[in-house]
Amino acid sequence: MAAAATPSTHMATIKPRVSSSRKNFMSSAATFSTDYKVASWKRLASSSYISPRKPFLYSIASEPVKSIKAVVTRAMSAANENKLLSGLPVDLRGKRAFIAGVADDNGYGWAIAKSLAAAGAEILVGTWVPALNIFESSLRRGKFDESRILPDGSLMEITKVYPLDAVYDNPDDVPEDVKANKRYSGSSKWTVQEVAESVKQDFGSIDILVHSLANGPEVSKPLLETSRNGYLAAISASSYSFVSLLKHFIPIMNPGGASISLTYIASERIIPGYGGGMSSAKAALESDTLVLAFEAGRKHRIRVNTISAGPLRSRAAKAIGFIDMMIDYSLENAPLQKELTAEEVGNTAAFLASPLASAITGAVVYVDNGLNAMGVGVDSPIFENLDIPKEK
């Protein structure tokens, strides 16, 4: 999975950067946003302490909150904001998650890992083999420490990092030129089958499987100019890889577990510039989600959902070349005029992985500030005489 190919999901992804204004906290809602990092996490301890080994807590705000610029998950009360309140928990204590596709700290995969960890889950990750050394080195040297900070001020712990290339199901699938590639030297047991076997040997079982990777080597090409090899490579890395991961991990998933992937609105709407077969790959991923939900649910009691995330200014998303344009478009046209944050996607994944979502499977969950609901771009000059409300 060499090149990243979607504004929202990739092998190399994720640094939570949240900048958000909200007019109200709603009942049963936890809100993450980030402008101040370390300091604001520490302030949380004096207002509403939440341990990564304790559930997220949700309650009703005492009054509208116009703006919050801090990295927080807060439980607010009309009586006393400084007391820890009982409420509806996202509780993943005792659960183990494997997140495939984490290679840095600035994309959705990292944000999902962080939210799962904050809810109490143990974290395992699979990192694309050529990026493994840099990722592990960055972890050891503390480069990601600021991004690892959890609501109680502690650092997210990644129990183990596995080398992974989800394009290959087993060692027999790996071409000789890949085996001889120096970027793969020093690593072993990195095909999907081998990684699943290693996780079983190391930990016995998992409860949560996350697919946060994609690759389209010809993503910048229009579909009419995409080669067969480029098209099939996009399908293989971005959609069949999810089928393969679930196929090989489901035998070690505990009943009642959850599997989550990341998709994009290009699966169902025309996004010029998102080419190379990637729109087809996302459509396949969503279709497979439905079938896998039935099969995994009936045979193994495993839920399967996908999150359709809006554009994120991640390192991987820059491969498509117009991510800033897509973010600006969303800001102008989405019902919620704010930049989407990685934490918001991470929190949704934590919910979908939790018992609170025990009846949700086969769903495409949109986390895009509502952009998917729009039929037109309201920033078009044709609407300039309409009184269209805008956030001040």
CSV table of C-alpha atoms in Angstrom, one decimal:
chain,number,residue,atom,x,y,z
A,1,MET,CA,0.0,0.0,0.0
A,2,ALA,CA,2.4,2.5,-1.2
A,3,ALA,CA,0.5,5.7,-2.1
A,4,ALA,CA,-2.3,7.0,0.0
A,5,ALA,CA,-5.5,7.4,-2.0
A,6,THR,CA,-8.4,8.8,-0.2
A,7,PRO,CA,-9.0,12.1,1.8
A,8,SER,CA,-10.1,10.0,4.8
A,9,THR,CA,-8.4,6.6,4.9
A,10,HIS,CA,-4.9,5.4,4.4
A,11,MET,CA,-2.1,3.1,5.5
A,12,ALA,CA,-0.3,6.2,6.8
A,13,THR,CA,-2.7,8.3,8.7
A,14,ILE,CA,-3.7,10.4,11.6
A,15,LYS,CA,-3.1,13.3,13.8
A,16,PRO,CA,-6.0,14.6,15.7
A,17,ARG,CA,-6.3,18.3,15.1
A,18,VAL,CA,-9.6,19.7,16.2
A,19,SER,CA,-10.9,23.2,15.9
A,20,SER,CA,-14.5,23.4,16.5
A,21,SER,CA,-17.3,25.7,17.8
A,22,ARG,CA,-20.5,24.4,19.1
A,23,LYS,CA,-23.6,26.2,20.2
A,24,ASN,CA,-24.9,23.5,22.4
A,25,PHE,CA,-23.8,20.3,24.1
A,26,MET,CA,-26.6,17.7,23.5
A,27,SER,CA,-27.8,15.1,25.9
A,28,SER,CA,-25.8,11.9,25.7
A,29,ALA,CA,-23.0,13.4,23.7
A,30,ALA,CA,-19.2,13.5,24.2
A,31,THR,CA,-17.4,16.3,22.4
A,32,PHE,CA,-13.7,16.3,21.4
A,33,SER,CA,-12.0,19.3,20.0
A,34,THR,CA,-8.3,20.4,19.8
A,35,ASP,CA,-6.5,23.7,19.7
A,36,TYR,CA,-4.7,23.6,23.0
A,37,LYS,CA,-3.2,20.2,23.5
A,38,VAL,CA,-1.3,19.3,26.6
A,39,ALA,CA,-2.5,22.1,28.8
A,40,SER,CA,-6.1,21.6,28.1
A,41,TRP,CA,-5.9,17.8,28.6
A,42,LYS,CA,-4.5,18.5,32.0
A,43,ARG,CA,-7.2,21.0,32.9
A,44,LEU,CA,-9.6,18.1,32.4
A,45,ALA,CA,-8.5,16.6,35.6
A,46,SER,CA,-9.8,19.5,37.6
A,47,SER,CA,-13.2,19.6,35.8
A,48,SER,CA,-14.3,16.1,34.9
A,49,TYR,CA,-11.7,13.4,35.2
A,50,ILE,CA,-12.0,10.6,32.8
A,51,SER,CA,-9.6,7.7,32.9
A,52,PRO,CA,-8.7,5.7,29.8
A,53,ARG,CA,-9.6,2.7,31.8
A,54,LYS,CA,-12.9,4.1,32.7
A,55,PRO,CA,-15.9,4.7,30.5
A,56,PHE,CA,-16.6,7.9,28.6
A,57,LEU,CA,-19.5,9.7,30.5
A,58,TYR,CA,-22.3,11.6,28.9
A,59,SER,CA,-24.8,13.9,30.3
A,60,ILE,CA,-26.7,17.2,29.7
A,61,ALA,CA,-25.0,20.5,29.7
A,62,SER,CA,-26.3,23.2,32.1
A,63,GLU,CA,-26.4,25.9,29.4
A,64,PRO,CA,-25.4,26.5,25.8
A,65,VAL,CA,-21.6,26.6,25.2
A,66,LYS,CA,-20.7,28.9,22.4
A,67,SER,CA,-17.1,27.9,21.9
A,68,ILE,CA,-14.8,25.3,23.2
A,69,LYS,CA,-11.2,25.2,22.1
A,70,ALA,CA,-9.6,22.4,24.0
A,71,VAL,CA,-8.8,18.8,23.8
A,72,VAL,CA,-11.5,17.5,26.1
A,73,THR,CA,-14.1,14.9,26.7
A,74,ARG,CA,-16.3,16.5,29.3
A,75,ALA,CA,-19.3,15.5,31.3
A,76,MET,CA,-21.1,18.6,32.4
A,77,SER,CA,-23.8,19.1,35.1
A,78,ALA,CA,-26.2,21.8,36.1
A,79,ALA,CA,-25.3,21.1,39.7
A,80,ASN,CA,-21.5,20.9,39.7
A,81,GLU,CA,-19.1,20.7,36.7
A,82,ASN,CA,-16.3,19.5,39.0
A,83,LYS,CA,-18.0,16.2,40.0
A,84,LEU,CA,-17.6,13.0,38.2
A,85,LEU,CA,-21.1,12.1,37.0
A,86,SER,CA,-22.7,8.8,36.3
A,87,GLY,CA,-24.1,8.4,32.8
A,88,LEU,CA,-24.3,6.4,29.7
A,89,PRO,CA,-20.8,4.9,29.1
A,90,VAL,CA,-18.7,4.0,26.1
A,91,ASP,CA,-17.0,1.3,28.0
A,92,LEU,CA,-14.4,-0.9,26.2
A,93,ARG,CA,-12.4,-2.0,29.3
A,94,GLY,CA,-11.3,-5.6,28.8
A,95,LYS,CA,-11.6,-5.3,25.0
A,96,ARG,CA,-8.7,-5.7,22.6
A,97,ALA,CA,-8.6,-3.9,19.2
A,98,PHE,CA,-6.4,-4.4,16.2
A,99,ILE,CA,-6.2,-1.4,13.9
A,100,ALA,CA,-4.8,-2.0,10.5
A,101,GLY,CA,-3.3,1.0,8.7
A,102,VAL,CA,-1.5,3.1,11.4
A,103,ALA,CA,1.8,4.5,10.3
A,104,ASP,CA,1.9,8.0,11.8
A,105,ASP,CA,-0.1,10.2,14.2
A,106,ASN,CA,-2.1,12.5,11.9
A,107,GLY,CA,-4.9,10.4,10.3
A,108,TYR,CA,-8.1,8.6,11.1
A,109,GLY,CA,-6.4,5.3,12.1
A,110,TRP,CA,-4.5,7.0,14.9
A,111,ALA,CA,-7.5,8.9,16.1
A,112,ILE,CA,-9.6,5.7,16.2
A,113,ALA,CA,-6.8,4.0,18.2
A,114,LYS,CA,-6.8,6.9,20.6
A,115,SER,CA,-10.5,7.0,21.1
A,116,LEU,CA,-10.6,3.2,21.7
A,117,ALA,CA,-7.8,3.5,24.2
A,118,ALA,CA,-9.5,6.3,26.0
A,119,ALA,CA,-12.6,4.1,26.3
A,120,GLY,CA,-10.4,1.4,27.9
A,121,ALA,CA,-9.5,-0.9,25.0
A,122,GLU,CA,-6.0,-2.5,24.6
A,123,ILE,CA,-4.5,-1.4,21.3
A,124,LEU,CA,-2.6,-3.4,18.7
A,125,VAL,CA,-1.7,-1.9,15.3
A,126,GLY,CA,-0.7,-3.2,11.9
A,127,THR,CA,1.7,-0.9,10.1
A,128,TRP,CA,2.6,-1.0,6.4
A,129,VAL,CA,6.0,-2.8,6.2
A,130,PRO,CA,8.0,0.0,4.5
A,131,ALA,CA,6.8,2.5,7.1
A,132,LEU,CA,7.4,0.2,10.1
A,133,ASN,CA,10.9,1.3,11.1
A,134,ILE,CA,10.1,5.0,11.0
A,135,PHE,CA,6.9,4.5,12.9
A,136,GLU,CA,8.4,2.4,15.6
A,137,SER,CA,11.4,4.7,15.9
A,138,SER,CA,9.1,7.7,16.2
A,139,LEU,CA,7.2,6.0,19.0
A,140,ARG,CA,10.4,5.1,20.9
A,141,ARG,CA,11.9,8.6,20.5
A,142,GLY,CA,8.7,10.2,21.9
A,143,LYS,CA,7.9,12.0,18.6
A,144,PHE,CA,4.2,11.1,19.0
A,145,ASP,CA,4.0,11.7,22.8
A,146,GLU,CA,2.0,14.9,22.4
A,147,SER,CA,-0.5,13.1,20.1
A,148,ARG,CA,-0.7,10.1,22.6
A,149,ILE,CA,-2.1,12.2,25.4
A,150,LEU,CA,-5.5,10.8,26.7
A,151,PRO,CA,-8.1,12.7,28.7
A,152,ASP,CA,-6.5,11.9,32.1
A,153,GLY,CA,-3.1,13.1,30.9
A,154,SER,CA,-1.6,9.7,30.5
A,155,LEU,CA,-0.2,8.5,27.2
A,156,MET,CA,-2.0,6.0,24.9
A,157,GLU,CA,-0.1,2.7,25.0
A,158,ILE,CA,0.2,0.6,21.9
A,159,THR,CA,0.8,-2.9,23.2
A,160,LYS,CA,2.3,-4.2,20.0
A,161,VAL,CA,3.0,-3.1,16.5
A,162,TYR,CA,2.8,-5.7,13.7
A,163,PRO,CA,4.3,-5.4,10.2
A,164,LEU,CA,1.5,-5.7,7.7
A,165,ASP,CA,0.9,-5.5,4.0
A,166,ALA,CA,-2.8,-6.3,3.5
A,167,VAL,CA,-2.4,-6.7,-0.3
A,168,TYR,CA,-1.1,-10.2,0.3
A,169,ASP,CA,-3.2,-12.9,2.0
A,170,ASN,CA,-0.4,-15.4,2.6
A,171,PRO,CA,3.3,-15.9,1.8
A,172,ASP,CA,2.5,-17.7,-1.5
A,173,ASP,CA,0.9,-14.5,-2.8
A,174,VAL,CA,4.0,-12.4,-2.4
A,175,PRO,CA,6.0,-11.8,-5.7
A,176,GLU,CA,9.7,-12.5,-5.7
A,177,ASP,CA,10.5,-8.8,-6.4
A,178,VAL,CA,8.6,-7.8,-3.3
A,179,LYS,CA,10.4,-10.4,-1.2
A,180,ALA,CA,13.7,-9.1,-2.4
A,181,ASN,CA,12.7,-5.4,-1.9
A,182,LYS,CA,15.0,-3.8,0.7
A,183,ARG,CA,12.0,-2.0,2.2
A,184,TYR,CA,10.7,-5.4,3.3
A,185,SER,CA,14.1,-6.7,4.6
A,186,GLY,CA,14.2,-7.4,8.2
A,187,SER,CA,10.5,-8.0,8.5
A,188,SER,CA,8.7,-11.3,8.5
A,189,LYS,CA,5.2,-12.7,8.9
A,190,TRP,CA,3.5,-9.6,7.5
A,191,THR,CA,0.9,-11.1,5.2
A,192,VAL,CA,-2.7,-11.0,6.5
A,193,GLN,CA,-2.8,-14.7,7.4
A,194,GLU,CA,0.5,-14.5,9.2
A,195,VAL,CA,-0.4,-11.4,11.2
A,196,ALA,CA,-3.7,-13.0,12.3
A,197,GLU,CA,-1.8,-16.1,13.4
A,198,SER,CA,0.8,-14.0,15.3
A,199,VAL,CA,-2.0,-12.1,17.1
A,200,LYS,CA,-3.6,-15.4,18.1
A,201,GLN,CA,-0.3,-16.7,19.3
A,202,ASP,CA,0.5,-13.5,21.3
A,203,PHE,CA,-3.0,-12.6,22.7
A,204,GLY,CA,-5.4,-15.4,21.9
A,205,SER,CA,-8.3,-13.2,20.7
A,206,ILE,CA,-9.5,-9.7,19.8
A,207,ASP,CA,-12.8,-8.0,20.1
A,208,ILE,CA,-12.5,-5.1,17.6
A,209,LEU,CA,-11.0,-5.0,14.1
A,210,VAL,CA,-10.5,-1.7,12.3
A,211,HIS,CA,-9.6,-1.4,8.6
A,212,SER,CA,-8.0,2.1,8.0
A,213,LEU,CA,-6.0,1.7,4.9
A,214,ALA,CA,-6.3,2.3,1.2
A,215,ASN,CA,-4.1,2.7,-1.9
A,216,GLY,CA,-4.8,3.8,-5.5
A,217,PRO,CA,-1.5,4.0,-7.5
A,218,GLU,CA,-3.3,5.9,-10.2
A,219,VAL,CA,-5.6,8.0,-8.0
A,220,SER,CA,-4.8,11.2,-9.9
A,221,LYS,CA,-5.9,9.7,-13.2
A,222,PRO,CA,-9.5,10.1,-14.5
A,223,LEU,CA,-11.3,6.7,-14.7
A,224,LEU,CA,-11.1,6.7,-18.5
A,225,GLU,CA,-7.3,6.9,-18.3
A,226,THR,CA,-6.9,4.3,-15.5
A,227,SER,CA,-5.2,1.1,-16.5
A,228,ARG,CA,-6.5,-2.3,-15.6
A,229,ASN,CA,-3.6,-2.9,-13.3
A,230,GLY,CA,-4.2,0.5,-11.6
A,231,TYR,CA,-7.9,-0.2,-11.2
A,232,LEU,CA,-7.4,-3.7,-9.8
A,233,ALA,CA,-4.7,-2.5,-7.4
A,234,ALA,CA,-7.1,0.1,-6.0
A,235,ILE,CA,-9.8,-2.6,-5.4
A,236,SER,CA,-7.2,-5.0,-3.9
A,237,ALA,CA,-5.7,-2.6,-1.4
A,238,SER,CA,-8.7,-0.5,-0.6
A,239,SER,CA,-11.6,-3.0,-0.5
A,240,TYR,CA,-10.7,-6.6,-0.8
A,241,SER,CA,-8.1,-6.1,2.0
A,242,PHE,CA,-11.1,-5.6,4.3
A,243,VAL,CA,-12.6,-8.9,3.3
A,244,SER,CA,-9.3,-10.6,3.8
A,245,LEU,CA,-8.7,-9.1,7.2
A,246,LEU,CA,-12.1,-10.1,8.4
A,247,LYS,CA,-11.8,-13.5,6.9
A,248,HIS,CA,-8.5,-14.2,8.7
A,249,PHE,CA,-9.2,-12.4,12.0
A,250,ILE,CA,-12.8,-13.5,12.5
A,251,PRO,CA,-11.8,-17.0,13.9
A,252,ILE,CA,-10.0,-15.2,16.8
A,253,MET,CA,-12.7,-12.5,17.3
A,254,ASN,CA,-14.9,-12.9,20.4
A,255,PRO,CA,-18.7,-13.2,19.8
A,256,GLY,CA,-20.3,-9.8,20.1
A,257,GLY,CA,-17.2,-8.1,18.6
A,258,ALA,CA,-17.2,-5.4,15.9
A,259,SER,CA,-15.4,-4.6,12.7
A,260,ILE,CA,-15.1,-1.1,11.2
A,261,SER,CA,-13.8,0.2,8.0
A,262,LEU,CA,-13.5,3.7,6.5
A,263,THR,CA,-15.1,4.8,3.3
A,264,TYR,CA,-15.7,8.1,1.4
A,265,ILE,CA,-18.7,9.8,-0.3
A,266,ALA,CA,-17.0,9.2,-3.7
A,267,SER,CA,-18.6,5.8,-3.5
A,268,GLU,CA,-21.9,7.3,-4.4
A,269,ARG,CA,-21.3,10.8,-5.6
A,270,ILE,CA,-19.1,12.1,-8.4
A,271,ILE,CA,-15.9,13.6,-7.0
A,272,PRO,CA,-13.8,14.9,-9.9
A,273,GLY,CA,-10.1,14.2,-9.3
A,274,TYR,CA,-10.7,11.1,-7.1
A,275,GLY,CA,-9.8,8.7,-9.8
A,276,GLY,CA,-7.8,5.6,-10.5
A,277,GLY,CA,-10.6,3.3,-9.5
A,278,MET,CA,-10.7,4.6,-6.0
A,279,SER,CA,-14.4,5.6,-6.2
A,280,SER,CA,-15.2,2.1,-7.4
A,281,ALA,CA,-13.1,0.6,-4.5
A,282,LYS,CA,-15.1,2.6,-2.0
A,283,ALA,CA,-18.4,1.5,-3.6
A,284,ALA,CA,-17.2,-2.1,-3.4
A,285,LEU,CA,-16.2,-1.6,0.3
A,286,GLU,CA,-19.7,-0.4,1.2
A,287,SER,CA,-21.4,-3.2,-0.7
A,288,ASP,CA,-19.1,-5.7,1.0
A,289,THR,CA,-20.0,-4.2,4.3
A,290,LEU,CA,-23.6,-5.3,3.8
A,291,VAL,CA,-22.8,-8.8,2.8
A,292,LEU,CA,-20.1,-9.2,5.5
A,293,ALA,CA,-22.6,-7.9,8.1
A,294,PHE,CA,-25.0,-10.7,7.2
A,295,GLU,CA,-22.4,-13.5,7.0
A,296,ALA,CA,-20.3,-12.4,10.0
A,297,GLY,CA,-23.4,-11.7,12.1
A,298,ARG,CA,-25.1,-15.0,11.4
A,299,LYS,CA,-22.0,-17.2,11.7
A,300,HIS,CA,-20.0,-15.4,14.4
A,301,ARG,CA,-22.1,-12.7,16.0
A,302,ILE,CA,-19.7,-10.0,14.7
A,303,ARG,CA,-21.0,-6.6,13.7
A,304,VAL,CA,-19.7,-5.0,10.5
A,305,ASN,CA,-20.0,-1.2,9.8
A,306,THR,CA,-18.2,1.4,7.8
A,307,ILE,CA,-17.7,5.1,8.5
A,308,SER,CA,-18.0,7.5,5.6
A,309,ALA,CA,-15.7,10.2,6.8
A,310,GLY,CA,-15.3,13.7,5.4
A,311,PRO,CA,-12.0,15.1,4.1
A,312,LEU,CA,-9.1,15.4,6.6
A,313,ARG,CA,-5.9,17.3,6.1
A,314,SER,CA,-3.8,14.2,6.8
A,315,ARG,CA,-0.4,13.5,5.3
A,316,ALA,CA,-1.8,10.5,3.4
A,317,ALA,CA,-4.7,12.5,1.9
A,318,LYS,CA,-2.4,14.9,0.3
A,319,ALA,CA,-1.6,12.2,-2.3
A,320,ILE,CA,-4.8,13.1,-4.1
A,321,GLY,CA,-3.6,16.6,-4.6
A,322,PHE,CA,-6.7,18.7,-3.8
A,323,ILE,CA,-7.5,17.9,-0.2
A,324,ASP,CA,-7.4,21.6,0.8
A,325,MET,CA,-10.0,22.4,-1.8
A,326,MET,CA,-12.3,19.6,-0.6
A,327,ILE,CA,-12.0,20.9,3.0
A,328,ASP,CA,-12.8,24.4,1.9
A,329,TYR,CA,-15.8,23.1,-0.1
A,330,SER,CA,-17.1,21.2,2.9
A,331,LEU,CA,-16.8,24.3,5.1
A,332,GLU,CA,-18.8,26.4,2.6
A,333,ASN,CA,-21.5,23.8,1.9
A,334,ALA,CA,-22.0,21.4,4.8
A,335,PRO,CA,-24.9,22.0,7.2
A,336,LEU,CA,-22.3,22.3,10.0
A,337,GLN,CA,-19.7,24.9,9.0
A,338,LYS,CA,-16.7,23.7,10.8
A,339,GLU,CA,-13.6,21.6,9.8
A,340,LEU,CA,-14.0,17.9,10.5
A,341,THR,CA,-11.7,16.5,13.1
A,342,ALA,CA,-10.0,13.1,13.3
A,343,GLU,CA,-11.3,12.8,16.9
A,344,GLU,CA,-14.9,13.0,15.7
A,345,VAL,CA,-14.4,10.0,13.5
A,346,GLY,CA,-12.5,8.2,16.3
A,347,ASN,CA,-15.3,8.8,18.7
A,348,THR,CA,-17.8,7.4,16.3
A,349,ALA,CA,-15.7,4.3,15.9
A,350,ALA,CA,-15.5,3.9,19.7
A,351,PHE,CA,-19.3,4.1,19.8
A,352,LEU,CA,-19.7,1.6,17.0
A,353,ALA,CA,-17.3,-0.8,18.7
A,354,SER,CA,-19.1,-0.5,22.1
A,355,PRO,CA,-22.2,-2.3,23.5
A,356,LEU,CA,-24.2,0.9,22.9
A,357,ALA,CA,-24.2,0.0,19.2
A,358,SER,CA,-25.0,-3.7,19.8
A,359,ALA,CA,-27.9,-3.6,17.3
A,360,ILE,CA,-26.1,-1.6,14.6
A,361,THR,CA,-24.6,-3.6,11.7
A,362,GLY,CA,-24.4,-3.3,7.9
A,363,ALA,CA,-24.5,0.5,8.2
A,364,VAL,CA,-22.7,3.3,6.5
A,365,VAL,CA,-22.3,6.0,9.2
A,366,TYR,CA,-21.7,9.4,7.8
A,367,VAL,CA,-19.3,11.6,9.8
A,368,ASP,CA,-18.9,14.6,7.5
A,369,ASN,CA,-20.7,17.5,9.1
A,370,GLY,CA,-23.7,16.5,7.1
A,371,LEU,CA,-22.2,17.2,3.7
A,372,ASN,CA,-23.6,13.9,2.3
A,373,ALA,CA,-27.1,15.3,2.7
A,374,MET,CA,-26.6,18.2,0.3
A,375,GLY,CA,-27.9,18.1,-3.2
A,376,VAL,CA,-26.2,21.3,-4.4
A,377,GLY,CA,-23.3,23.4,-3.5
A,378,VAL,CA,-24.7,26.5,-1.8
A,379,ASP,CA,-21.6,28.5,-2.5
A,380,SER,CA,-22.5,28.6,-6.2
A,381,PRO,CA,-23.1,32.1,-7.6
A,382,ILE,CA,-26.5,30.9,-8.7
A,383,PHE,CA,-27.7,31.0,-5.1
A,384,GLU,CA,-26.2,34.4,-4.2
A,385,ASN,CA,-29.6,36.1,-3.9
A,386,LEU,CA,-30.9,33.5,-1.6
A,387,ASP,CA,-30.9,34.1,2.2
A,388,ILE,CA,-28.8,31.1,3.0
A,389,PRO,CA,-27.8,31.1,6.7
A,390,LYS,CA,-24.1,31.0,7.5
A,391,GLU,CA,-22.3,30.5,10.8
A,392,LYS,CA,-21.0,33.8,12.1
